[in-house]
Amino acid sequence: MIRTVATTPFTDQKMGTAGLRRKSTVATQANYVENFMQSIFNTIGDLKGKTFVVGGDGRYYNDIAIQVIIKMAAANGVSKLIVGQNGFMSTPAGSNIILKNKANGGFILSASHNPGGPSGDFGIKYSNESGGQIPSSVSDRIYQNTLNISEYKICDVSDIDLSKIGTQDLEGMEIEVIDPVKDYVEMMQNIFDFASIRKLFQQGFTMRFDAMNAVTGPYARKIFEEVLGAPKGSVVNYNPLPDFGGLHPDPNMVYAKELVDFMFSDHAADFGAANDGDGDRNMILGKKFFVTPSDSLAILTDNFNLIPAYKNGIYGVAKSAATSTAVSRVAKAHNIGYYEVPTGWKYFVNLMDSKRITFCGEESFGTGSSHIREKDGIWAVLFWLNIIAATGKSVEQITREHWQKYGRSYYVRFDFEGVDTAVADKLMADLENKLPSLENKTFAGFKIEHAGAFVYNDPVDHSSTKNGLIISFADGSRIVYRLSGTGSSGATIRVYLERYSKDNLSADPLKMLTEIFKIAMDISEIPERTGKHQADVVT
C-alpha cells in the first residue's frame, strides 16, 4: 500500500512569515503539495510515535490536499493524526488542539486572508509542538530539502471518510476525526464571562458578525447565537465556501465592505466584527465607528482586569514594529513588560513561553494572548463583548475615553500590491542605505530623530532579526516601510504612518497624516520606481 514516487524539485517552496502560500494554479501542479510535505517530514526525521493535527479553512483544493497529507503521513510512519471533521479547522482552534493533546505539530491548510477558488490562493501553515509558527531556522531547512527532493512516500488507498467523528486506522496510523468547534468553545468559556455577555444580549444588545464565508462561521454561530444567545441572523456569511463566495476574506474596511456599509448605516447593530479566512484576524466596529487594530490591542490591554482569566494580572504585552505605539503607553501606565518584535507571530512565541508577555498584536488585524500560540479572531471579539458587558459602554465610548486617557495615535497603512519583486527589493535596499543620512534633517516641519533598519534581538534565544525600515520623528510620529511576506505572487510594499496627538482627538486620520504621507513618498520614491501613485489598499 505504500508507494515511493520519483519527483523533481520546485524552486519556489520557500515559506513566508506564516507558511507556504501560492496561487491555486501553482499549488495544484502534480507533486507540488507532495514535495512540500515530504520535505517537512524529511526535516522532522523519525516520525514514529509522533502526532499531528490537520485541518483547513475549506478553501479550494483543501479537500484533495488533506487526503494527500493523511496518506503521506501514514506512509512516512506518523503514529496519529487528529483531523477536523470534513477537514475543517481554524488556525486558533488548531493551535489549541496541538497544545491540549501535546501533539508534535500541525498543518492548517489556509492562505489566511487571501482570496480562494481556482484563480485564488492556496496555503499550508506548519506549526510545531508550541502550537505556533516554526522558527526561521526550521523553515530554512525545509526549503533546502525542497531543492534537493527526489522522491516522496504515499499510501495508495482510497480517500479517508472525514465526515464522521471517530477513529480509524491506516497502515498502523490512527486517524481521529474530531468536532473542530467543541474544544475551542470550551476554551473560550474558561477565559471570558459568558454569563455577563449572555445577559448583555438578553437586554437587547445587537451584533453583526461577518464570517466572510470562511472557517469561523460554524464557530461564531455556536458561540454567539447558540451559547450566548445573540439573535438568530447575527452571524452572516457563515457557510465556509471554497471560493469564499467571491469575497476577499480579509477583515478590513476595504474587503469587509458589506459589514462596513451596514455598521455605518442608520440601522447598524450595536457591535460589528469580522474574521478572515482561517479565523486568526479580526476587525472591530461600533455604530458608525471603526477601531484600528493598534487601538484595539491597547484597549484590550488596558482592560485586562475585566476578564476572568486575566483578573490576577498579566505579564506584559508585545506588538510588531509596524503596529502603532499606542499600547506602549498602556504598558508603561500598568508597569508591565513591553516588547517590539518583527512582523510574524512566531516572534511572540518565545516571549509567551518565557512568561514575558500575555497579550500581543499586529496592525494587520491580528490580536491574541498566551492561551494559544496564534492570533485569535473570535477571542478578540469576545474580549470586546466582555468589556462592553462589564462597563455598559459602547465601542465608540470605550475608544474615545481611552484616547482621553492616553492620547491618540493617528495611524494608517498603505499597501502597494503586485510590485515586481526585483523592483521592490531594490527600492528597499536603496532606502536602507539612504536613511541614516537623513537623521537630524527636517521635512515639512518634521525633524527626523532616527532612521534605519529595525533590528530585533530576541531576549530568549538571543537571535537577531532585521525586519523593515523605520523613520522616527522628534514629535513621536513614525514612518515604517516593509515588504509583506503574506502574498502569493509579486511583492507588496507596505507603508505605515503614525502621528501622535494628546489634544486633537477627533480629526480625520488621512488629513492628519497628509504631510507625513508626502514625506514618505518623497523619501522612498515609490511612485517613481513602481509607477504606483496611489496605494491599492488603505487601512
Coordinates of C-alpha atoms in Angstrom, one line a residue:
M1 CA 0.0 0.0 0.0
I2 CA 3.0 2.3 0.5
R3 CA 4.3 3.7 -2.8
T4 CA 7.5 5.6 -3.4
V5 CA 7.1 8.2 -6.2
A6 CA 10.0 9.8 -8.1
T7 CA 9.8 13.6 -8.3
T8 CA 11.8 16.6 -9.2
P9 CA 12.2 19.8 -7.1
F10 CA 10.3 23.0 -7.3
T11 CA 12.4 26.1 -6.7
D12 CA 9.6 28.3 -5.2
Q13 CA 8.7 26.5 -2.0
K14 CA 10.4 28.9 0.5
M15 CA 8.0 29.6 3.4
G16 CA 6.9 33.2 4.3
T17 CA 6.1 34.5 7.7
A18 CA 3.1 32.2 8.1
G19 CA 3.7 29.2 5.9
L20 CA 3.7 28.5 2.2
R21 CA 1.3 30.5 0.0
R22 CA 0.9 30.1 -3.7
K23 CA -1.7 30.6 -6.4
S24 CA -4.0 27.7 -6.6
T25 CA -2.8 27.1 -10.2
V26 CA 0.7 26.6 -8.8
A27 CA -0.3 24.5 -5.8
T28 CA -2.4 22.1 -7.9
Q29 CA 0.5 21.1 -10.1
A30 CA 1.4 17.4 -9.9
N31 CA 3.6 16.6 -6.9
Y32 CA 3.6 20.2 -5.6
V33 CA 2.0 19.6 -2.3
E34 CA 3.6 16.2 -2.1
N35 CA 7.1 17.6 -2.5
F36 CA 6.5 20.2 0.2
M37 CA 5.0 17.8 2.7
Q38 CA 7.7 15.2 2.1
S39 CA 10.3 17.9 2.7
I40 CA 8.7 18.7 6.1
F41 CA 8.6 15.0 7.0
N42 CA 12.3 14.6 5.9
T43 CA 13.3 17.6 8.0
I44 CA 11.5 16.4 11.1
G45 CA 13.2 13.0 10.8
D46 CA 11.9 10.0 12.8
L47 CA 8.1 10.2 12.8
K48 CA 7.5 7.1 14.9
G49 CA 5.3 8.0 18.0
K50 CA 4.5 11.5 16.7
T51 CA 1.1 13.1 16.5
F52 CA 0.0 15.9 14.2
V53 CA -3.2 18.0 13.8
V54 CA -4.7 18.5 10.4
G55 CA -7.4 20.8 9.1
G56 CA -8.1 23.8 7.0
D57 CA -10.3 26.8 6.2
G58 CA -12.3 25.0 3.5
R59 CA -10.8 26.9 0.5
Y60 CA -10.4 25.4 -2.9
Y61 CA -8.2 22.2 -3.1
N62 CA -8.2 21.8 0.7
D63 CA -10.2 18.5 0.4
I64 CA -7.7 17.0 -2.0
A65 CA -4.6 18.2 -0.2
I66 CA -5.8 17.0 3.2
Q67 CA -6.3 13.5 1.8
V68 CA -2.7 13.7 0.3
I69 CA -1.3 14.7 3.8
I70 CA -3.2 11.9 5.5
K71 CA -1.8 9.3 3.1
M72 CA 1.7 10.7 3.2
A73 CA 1.7 10.8 7.0
A74 CA 0.8 7.2 7.2
A75 CA 3.4 6.2 4.6
N76 CA 6.1 8.1 6.5
G77 CA 5.4 6.5 9.8
V78 CA 3.4 9.1 11.7
S79 CA 1.6 7.4 14.6
K80 CA -1.5 9.6 14.8
L81 CA -3.4 12.4 13.1
I82 CA -6.1 14.5 14.7
V83 CA -8.3 15.8 11.8
G84 CA -11.1 18.3 11.9
Q85 CA -14.5 16.9 10.8
N86 CA -14.8 17.3 7.0
G87 CA -11.3 18.7 7.0
F88 CA -12.4 22.0 8.7
M89 CA -10.3 23.7 11.5
S90 CA -9.5 27.3 12.2
T91 CA -5.9 28.3 12.8
P92 CA -6.5 29.3 16.5
A93 CA -8.5 26.1 17.1
G94 CA -5.7 24.1 15.6
S95 CA -3.2 25.7 17.9
N96 CA -5.4 24.8 20.9
I97 CA -5.8 21.2 19.7
I98 CA -2.0 20.9 19.4
L99 CA -1.4 22.2 22.9
K100 CA -4.3 20.3 24.5
N101 CA -3.2 17.0 23.0
K102 CA 0.5 17.6 23.4
A103 CA 0.8 17.0 19.6
N104 CA 4.1 17.3 17.8
G105 CA 2.8 19.9 15.4
G106 CA 0.0 20.6 12.9
F107 CA -0.9 21.5 9.4
I108 CA -3.6 24.1 8.7
L109 CA -4.4 24.4 5.1
S110 CA -5.0 28.1 4.5
A111 CA -3.8 31.2 2.8
S112 CA -5.2 33.2 5.6
H113 CA -6.8 36.4 4.4
N114 CA -6.0 35.8 0.7
P115 CA -8.8 35.0 -1.8
G116 CA -9.7 31.4 -2.6
G117 CA -11.0 29.4 -5.6
P118 CA -9.3 28.1 -8.7
S119 CA -7.9 31.5 -9.5
G120 CA -7.2 32.4 -5.9
D121 CA -4.6 31.3 -3.4
F122 CA -3.7 28.1 -1.5
G123 CA -1.5 27.7 1.5
I124 CA -0.2 25.3 4.2
K125 CA 0.7 26.5 7.7
Y126 CA 3.1 24.2 9.5
S127 CA 3.1 24.6 13.3
N128 CA 5.4 22.9 15.8
E129 CA 4.6 21.5 19.2
S130 CA 4.2 25.0 20.6
G131 CA 1.1 25.4 18.5
G132 CA 2.7 28.3 16.7
Q133 CA 4.7 29.1 13.7
I134 CA 8.0 27.4 13.3
P135 CA 11.3 29.3 13.7
S136 CA 13.2 30.5 10.6
S137 CA 15.9 28.0 11.2
V138 CA 13.5 25.2 10.7
S139 CA 11.7 26.7 7.7
D140 CA 15.2 27.3 6.1
R141 CA 16.0 23.6 6.5
I142 CA 12.7 22.6 4.9
Y143 CA 13.3 24.9 2.0
Q144 CA 16.8 23.4 1.4
N145 CA 15.1 20.0 1.4
T146 CA 12.6 21.1 -1.2
L147 CA 15.5 22.0 -3.5
N148 CA 17.0 18.5 -3.3
I149 CA 14.0 16.2 -3.1
S150 CA 13.9 13.2 -5.4
E151 CA 11.0 11.1 -4.1
Y152 CA 8.1 11.0 -1.7
K153 CA 6.1 8.3 0.0
I154 CA 2.3 7.9 -0.1
C155 CA -0.2 5.2 0.7
D156 CA -2.0 4.1 -2.4
V157 CA -5.5 3.8 -0.9
S158 CA -9.0 5.3 -1.3
D159 CA -9.8 8.6 0.3
I160 CA -10.5 8.6 4.1
D161 CA -14.0 9.3 5.3
L162 CA -13.8 12.5 7.3
S163 CA -17.5 13.1 7.7
K164 CA -17.9 11.1 10.9
I165 CA -16.4 11.7 14.3
G166 CA -14.4 8.8 15.5
T167 CA -11.2 6.8 14.9
Q168 CA -9.9 4.6 12.1
D169 CA -6.6 3.1 11.1
L170 CA -4.4 3.5 8.0
E171 CA -1.2 1.4 7.8
G172 CA -0.9 1.4 11.6
M173 CA -1.6 5.2 11.9
E174 CA -4.5 6.2 14.0
I175 CA -6.8 8.8 12.4
E176 CA -9.0 10.6 15.0
V177 CA -11.7 12.8 13.4
I178 CA -12.9 15.4 15.9
D179 CA -15.5 18.1 16.2
P180 CA -13.3 21.2 15.3
V181 CA -15.6 23.5 17.3
K182 CA -16.1 21.8 20.6
D183 CA -12.7 22.2 22.3
Y184 CA -12.4 25.8 21.1
V185 CA -15.8 26.8 22.6
E186 CA -14.8 25.2 25.9
M187 CA -11.5 27.1 25.9
M188 CA -13.3 30.5 25.4
Q189 CA -15.8 29.6 28.2
N190 CA -12.8 29.3 30.5
I191 CA -11.4 32.7 29.6
F192 CA -14.4 35.0 29.4
D193 CA -17.5 35.8 31.5
F194 CA -20.1 34.1 29.3
A195 CA -22.9 34.8 31.8
S196 CA -22.3 38.5 31.7
I197 CA -22.2 38.5 27.9
R198 CA -25.3 36.4 27.7
K199 CA -27.1 38.9 29.9
L200 CA -26.0 41.7 27.6
F201 CA -27.8 40.0 24.7
Q202 CA -30.8 39.4 26.9
Q203 CA -31.1 43.1 27.4
G204 CA -31.4 43.7 23.7
F205 CA -27.8 44.3 22.7
T206 CA -27.3 43.5 19.0
M207 CA -24.3 42.5 16.9
R208 CA -23.3 41.6 13.3
F209 CA -20.5 39.1 12.8
D210 CA -19.3 38.6 9.3
A211 CA -17.5 35.2 8.9
M212 CA -16.9 36.1 5.2
N213 CA -17.9 32.6 4.0
A214 CA -14.8 31.3 5.8
V215 CA -14.0 28.8 8.5
T216 CA -15.2 30.7 11.6
G217 CA -18.8 30.6 10.5
P218 CA -19.6 27.4 12.4
Y219 CA -17.6 28.6 15.4
A220 CA -19.3 32.0 15.5
R221 CA -22.9 30.6 15.2
K222 CA -22.2 28.1 18.0
I223 CA -20.7 30.7 20.4
F224 CA -22.6 33.9 19.6
E225 CA -26.1 32.6 18.6
E226 CA -26.4 29.3 20.4
V227 CA -24.3 29.7 23.6
L228 CA -24.5 33.4 24.2
G229 CA -28.0 34.0 22.8
A230 CA -27.4 36.6 20.2
P231 CA -30.4 36.9 17.9
K232 CA -30.6 34.4 15.0
G233 CA -29.0 36.0 12.0
S234 CA -26.4 37.9 14.0
V235 CA -23.8 35.8 12.2
V236 CA -23.7 36.3 8.4
N237 CA -21.8 34.7 5.6
Y238 CA -21.4 31.7 7.9
N239 CA -21.1 28.9 5.4
P240 CA -17.5 28.1 4.5
L241 CA -17.1 28.0 0.7
P242 CA -14.2 27.0 -1.5
D243 CA -14.1 30.5 -3.1
F244 CA -15.5 32.3 0.0
G245 CA -18.5 33.2 -2.2
G246 CA -16.3 35.5 -4.2
L247 CA -15.4 37.5 -1.1
H248 CA -11.8 38.5 -0.3
P249 CA -11.7 37.2 3.3
D250 CA -9.6 40.0 4.8
P251 CA -11.4 41.7 7.6
N252 CA -10.7 45.4 6.9
M253 CA -12.5 48.5 5.8
V254 CA -12.0 47.6 2.1
Y255 CA -12.7 43.9 1.8
A256 CA -15.4 43.6 4.5
K257 CA -17.5 46.2 2.7
E258 CA -20.8 44.6 3.3
L259 CA -20.3 44.7 7.1
V260 CA -18.8 48.2 7.0
D261 CA -21.7 49.6 5.0
F262 CA -24.1 48.0 7.4
M263 CA -22.3 49.3 10.5
F264 CA -22.1 52.9 9.1
S265 CA -25.8 52.9 8.2
D266 CA -28.7 54.2 10.2
H267 CA -29.8 50.7 11.1
A268 CA -26.4 49.5 12.4
A269 CA -26.1 46.9 15.2
D270 CA -24.5 47.9 18.5
F271 CA -21.4 46.0 17.7
G272 CA -19.8 44.6 14.5
A273 CA -16.9 42.3 13.8
A274 CA -15.4 40.1 11.1
N275 CA -12.8 37.3 10.8
D276 CA -10.6 36.3 8.0
G277 CA -10.3 33.1 6.0
D278 CA -8.7 30.9 8.8
G279 CA -10.0 32.8 11.8
D280 CA -6.9 34.4 13.2
R281 CA -7.6 38.0 12.2
N282 CA -10.4 40.3 13.4
M283 CA -12.0 43.7 12.7
I284 CA -13.9 45.6 15.4
L285 CA -16.7 48.2 14.6
G286 CA -19.2 50.2 16.6
K287 CA -22.1 52.2 15.3
K288 CA -20.5 54.3 12.6
F289 CA -17.2 53.8 14.3
F290 CA -14.0 51.8 13.3
V291 CA -11.4 50.7 15.8
T292 CA -7.9 50.4 14.4
P293 CA -6.1 47.1 15.3
S294 CA -3.4 49.1 17.1
D295 CA -6.0 50.9 19.3
S296 CA -7.8 47.6 19.8
L297 CA -4.6 46.0 21.2
A298 CA -4.1 49.0 23.5
I299 CA -7.7 49.0 24.8
L300 CA -7.8 45.2 25.4
T301 CA -4.5 45.5 27.4
D302 CA -5.8 48.4 29.4
N303 CA -8.9 46.4 30.4
F304 CA -7.4 43.0 31.2
N305 CA -8.7 43.1 34.7
L306 CA -12.3 42.8 33.4
I307 CA -11.7 39.4 32.0
P308 CA -11.9 36.4 34.5
A309 CA -8.8 34.6 33.1
Y310 CA -6.6 37.7 33.4
K311 CA -8.0 39.4 36.5
N312 CA -5.0 38.5 38.6
G313 CA -2.6 40.3 36.2
I314 CA -0.7 39.8 33.0
Y315 CA 3.0 39.5 32.4
G316 CA 3.3 42.0 29.6
V317 CA 2.4 42.9 26.0
A318 CA 4.2 42.9 22.7
K319 CA 3.5 44.4 19.3
S320 CA 5.0 44.2 15.8
A321 CA 7.3 47.0 14.9
A322 CA 4.9 48.3 12.3
T323 CA 2.0 48.5 14.8
S324 CA 1.4 51.9 16.3
T325 CA 2.9 52.8 19.6
A326 CA -0.5 53.1 21.4
V327 CA 0.0 50.0 23.5
S328 CA 3.4 51.2 24.8
R329 CA 1.7 54.0 26.8
V330 CA -0.7 51.4 28.3
A331 CA 2.2 49.1 29.3
K332 CA 4.0 52.0 30.9
A333 CA 0.9 53.0 32.9
H334 CA 0.3 49.5 34.2
N335 CA 4.1 48.9 34.8
I336 CA 4.1 45.6 32.7
G337 CA 6.6 44.3 30.2
Y338 CA 6.6 45.8 26.7
Y339 CA 8.3 44.4 23.6
E340 CA 8.5 45.3 19.9
V341 CA 9.2 42.5 17.5
P342 CA 9.4 41.9 13.8
T343 CA 6.2 41.1 11.8
G344 CA 5.4 37.4 12.2
W345 CA 3.6 35.7 15.0
K346 CA 6.4 33.3 15.6
Y347 CA 8.4 36.2 17.3
F348 CA 5.8 36.4 20.0
V349 CA 6.1 32.7 21.0
N350 CA 9.4 32.9 22.8
L351 CA 8.0 35.8 24.8
M352 CA 4.9 33.9 25.7
D353 CA 6.7 30.7 26.6
S354 CA 9.2 32.6 28.8
K355 CA 6.3 34.3 30.6
R356 CA 7.4 37.8 29.4
I357 CA 4.0 38.6 27.8
T358 CA 0.4 37.6 27.9
F359 CA -1.1 39.8 25.1
C360 CA 0.3 40.6 21.7
G361 CA -0.9 42.0 18.4
E362 CA -0.1 43.2 14.9
E363 CA -1.5 46.1 12.9
S364 CA -2.7 43.7 10.3
F365 CA -5.8 42.9 12.3
G366 CA -4.3 40.2 14.4
T367 CA -4.6 40.1 18.2
G368 CA -4.1 37.3 20.7
S369 CA -2.8 36.0 24.0
S370 CA -0.9 33.2 25.5
H371 CA -3.9 30.9 25.7
I372 CA -2.6 29.6 22.4
R373 CA 0.3 30.4 20.1
E374 CA -1.5 32.0 17.3
K375 CA -3.6 35.2 16.9
D376 CA -7.2 34.5 17.6
G377 CA -10.1 36.5 15.9
I378 CA -13.0 35.2 18.0
W379 CA -11.0 35.6 21.2
A380 CA -10.6 39.4 20.4
V381 CA -14.3 39.7 19.6
L382 CA -15.3 38.0 22.9
F383 CA -12.8 40.3 24.7
W384 CA -14.6 43.3 23.4
L385 CA -18.0 41.9 24.2
N386 CA -16.8 41.2 27.8
I387 CA -15.6 44.8 28.2
I388 CA -18.9 46.1 26.9
A389 CA -20.9 43.8 29.2
A390 CA -18.7 44.8 32.2
T391 CA -18.8 48.6 31.6
G392 CA -22.1 49.1 29.9
K393 CA -20.4 51.4 27.4
S394 CA -20.4 51.4 23.6
V395 CA -17.5 50.7 21.3
E396 CA -17.1 54.4 20.5
Q397 CA -17.3 55.5 24.1
I398 CA -14.7 52.9 25.2
T399 CA -12.4 54.1 22.5
R400 CA -12.8 57.8 23.0
E401 CA -12.3 57.5 26.7
H402 CA -9.1 55.6 26.0
W403 CA -7.9 58.5 23.8
Q404 CA -8.7 61.0 26.5
K405 CA -6.6 59.0 29.0
Y406 CA -3.6 58.1 26.8
G407 CA -3.8 60.4 23.7
R408 CA -4.4 59.2 20.2
S409 CA -2.1 57.6 17.6
Y410 CA -3.4 58.5 14.2
Y411 CA -2.4 55.5 12.1
V412 CA -3.0 54.3 8.5
R413 CA -1.4 51.6 6.4
F414 CA -0.9 52.0 2.7
D415 CA -0.4 48.8 0.6
F416 CA 1.2 48.9 -2.8
E417 CA 0.4 45.5 -4.2
G418 CA 1.7 43.4 -7.2
V419 CA 5.0 45.2 -7.4
D420 CA 7.7 43.4 -9.4
T421 CA 9.8 41.6 -6.8
A422 CA 13.2 42.8 -8.2
V423 CA 11.9 46.4 -8.2
A424 CA 10.6 46.1 -4.6
D425 CA 13.8 44.6 -3.4
K426 CA 16.0 47.3 -5.0
L427 CA 13.8 50.0 -3.6
M428 CA 14.1 48.7 -0.1
A429 CA 17.8 48.2 -0.3
D430 CA 18.4 51.7 -1.6
L431 CA 16.2 53.1 1.0
E432 CA 18.0 51.3 3.8
N433 CA 21.3 52.8 2.6
K434 CA 19.8 56.2 2.3
L435 CA 18.0 56.5 5.7
P436 CA 21.0 57.1 8.1
S437 CA 22.0 60.2 6.1
L438 CA 18.5 61.7 6.8
E439 CA 18.9 61.8 10.6
N440 CA 18.5 65.3 12.1
K441 CA 17.1 66.7 8.9
T442 CA 13.7 68.4 8.8
F443 CA 11.0 67.7 6.2
A444 CA 7.9 69.9 6.2
G445 CA 8.4 70.8 9.8
F446 CA 9.0 67.2 10.9
K447 CA 12.5 66.6 12.3
I448 CA 13.9 63.1 11.8
E449 CA 15.4 61.8 15.1
H450 CA 16.3 58.3 13.9
A451 CA 16.2 56.5 10.6
G452 CA 17.3 53.0 9.7
A453 CA 16.5 49.3 9.8
F454 CA 14.5 47.8 12.6
V455 CA 16.7 45.1 14.4
Y456 CA 15.2 42.8 17.0
N457 CA 17.4 40.9 19.4
D458 CA 15.4 38.1 20.9
P459 CA 15.8 38.1 24.7
V460 CA 15.2 34.4 24.9
D461 CA 17.1 32.7 22.2
H462 CA 19.4 35.7 21.5
S463 CA 18.8 35.5 17.8
S464 CA 18.9 38.8 15.8
T465 CA 16.4 39.7 13.1
K466 CA 16.2 42.7 10.7
N467 CA 12.7 43.5 9.6
G468 CA 11.6 46.7 7.9
L469 CA 12.8 50.3 8.0
I470 CA 11.7 52.9 10.5
I471 CA 11.8 56.7 10.4
S472 CA 11.2 58.2 13.8
F473 CA 10.4 61.9 14.1
A474 CA 11.1 64.1 17.2
D475 CA 7.4 64.6 17.9
G476 CA 6.7 60.8 18.1
S477 CA 5.4 60.4 14.6
R478 CA 6.8 57.5 12.5
I479 CA 7.1 56.1 9.0
V480 CA 7.6 52.3 8.6
Y481 CA 8.4 50.6 5.3
R482 CA 8.2 46.8 5.0
L483 CA 7.9 44.2 2.3
S484 CA 5.0 41.8 3.1
G485 CA 5.5 38.1 3.2
T486 CA 1.9 37.1 3.0
G487 CA 1.2 37.4 -0.7
S488 CA 1.3 34.6 -3.3
S489 CA 2.8 36.5 -6.2
G490 CA 4.8 39.6 -6.7
A491 CA 5.6 41.9 -3.8
T492 CA 3.6 44.2 -1.6
I493 CA 5.3 47.3 -0.2
R494 CA 3.6 48.4 3.0
V495 CA 4.0 51.9 4.3
Y496 CA 2.7 52.6 7.9
L497 CA 2.2 56.2 9.1
E498 CA 1.7 57.3 12.7
R499 CA 1.2 60.7 14.2
Y500 CA 0.6 61.1 18.0
S501 CA -1.7 63.8 19.5
K502 CA -2.7 64.4 23.1
D503 CA -5.3 67.1 22.4
N504 CA -6.7 66.8 18.8
L505 CA -8.6 63.5 19.2
S506 CA -11.4 63.7 16.6
A507 CA -9.6 64.6 13.3
D508 CA -9.7 62.7 10.1
P509 CA -6.7 60.2 10.1
L510 CA -5.9 60.7 6.5
K511 CA -5.9 64.5 6.9
M512 CA -3.7 64.3 10.0
L513 CA -1.2 62.1 8.0
T514 CA -1.2 64.0 4.7
E515 CA 2.1 65.7 5.3
I516 CA 3.8 62.6 6.6
F517 CA 2.5 60.6 3.6
K518 CA 4.1 63.1 1.2
I519 CA 7.4 62.8 3.1
A520 CA 7.2 59.0 3.0
M521 CA 6.6 59.0 -0.8
D522 CA 9.4 61.6 -1.5
I523 CA 11.9 59.7 0.6
S524 CA 11.1 56.3 -0.8
E525 CA 10.4 57.3 -4.4
I526 CA 7.7 54.6 -4.5
P527 CA 5.7 56.5 -7.3
E528 CA 8.7 56.9 -9.5
R529 CA 10.1 53.4 -9.1
T530 CA 6.8 51.4 -9.1
G531 CA 4.5 53.6 -11.3
K532 CA 2.0 53.5 -8.5
H533 CA 0.8 57.0 -7.4
Q534 CA -1.9 55.6 -5.2
A535 CA -2.0 52.7 -2.8
D536 CA -4.0 49.7 -3.8
V537 CA -5.4 49.3 -0.2
V538 CA -5.6 51.8 2.5
T539 CA -6.5 50.6 6.0

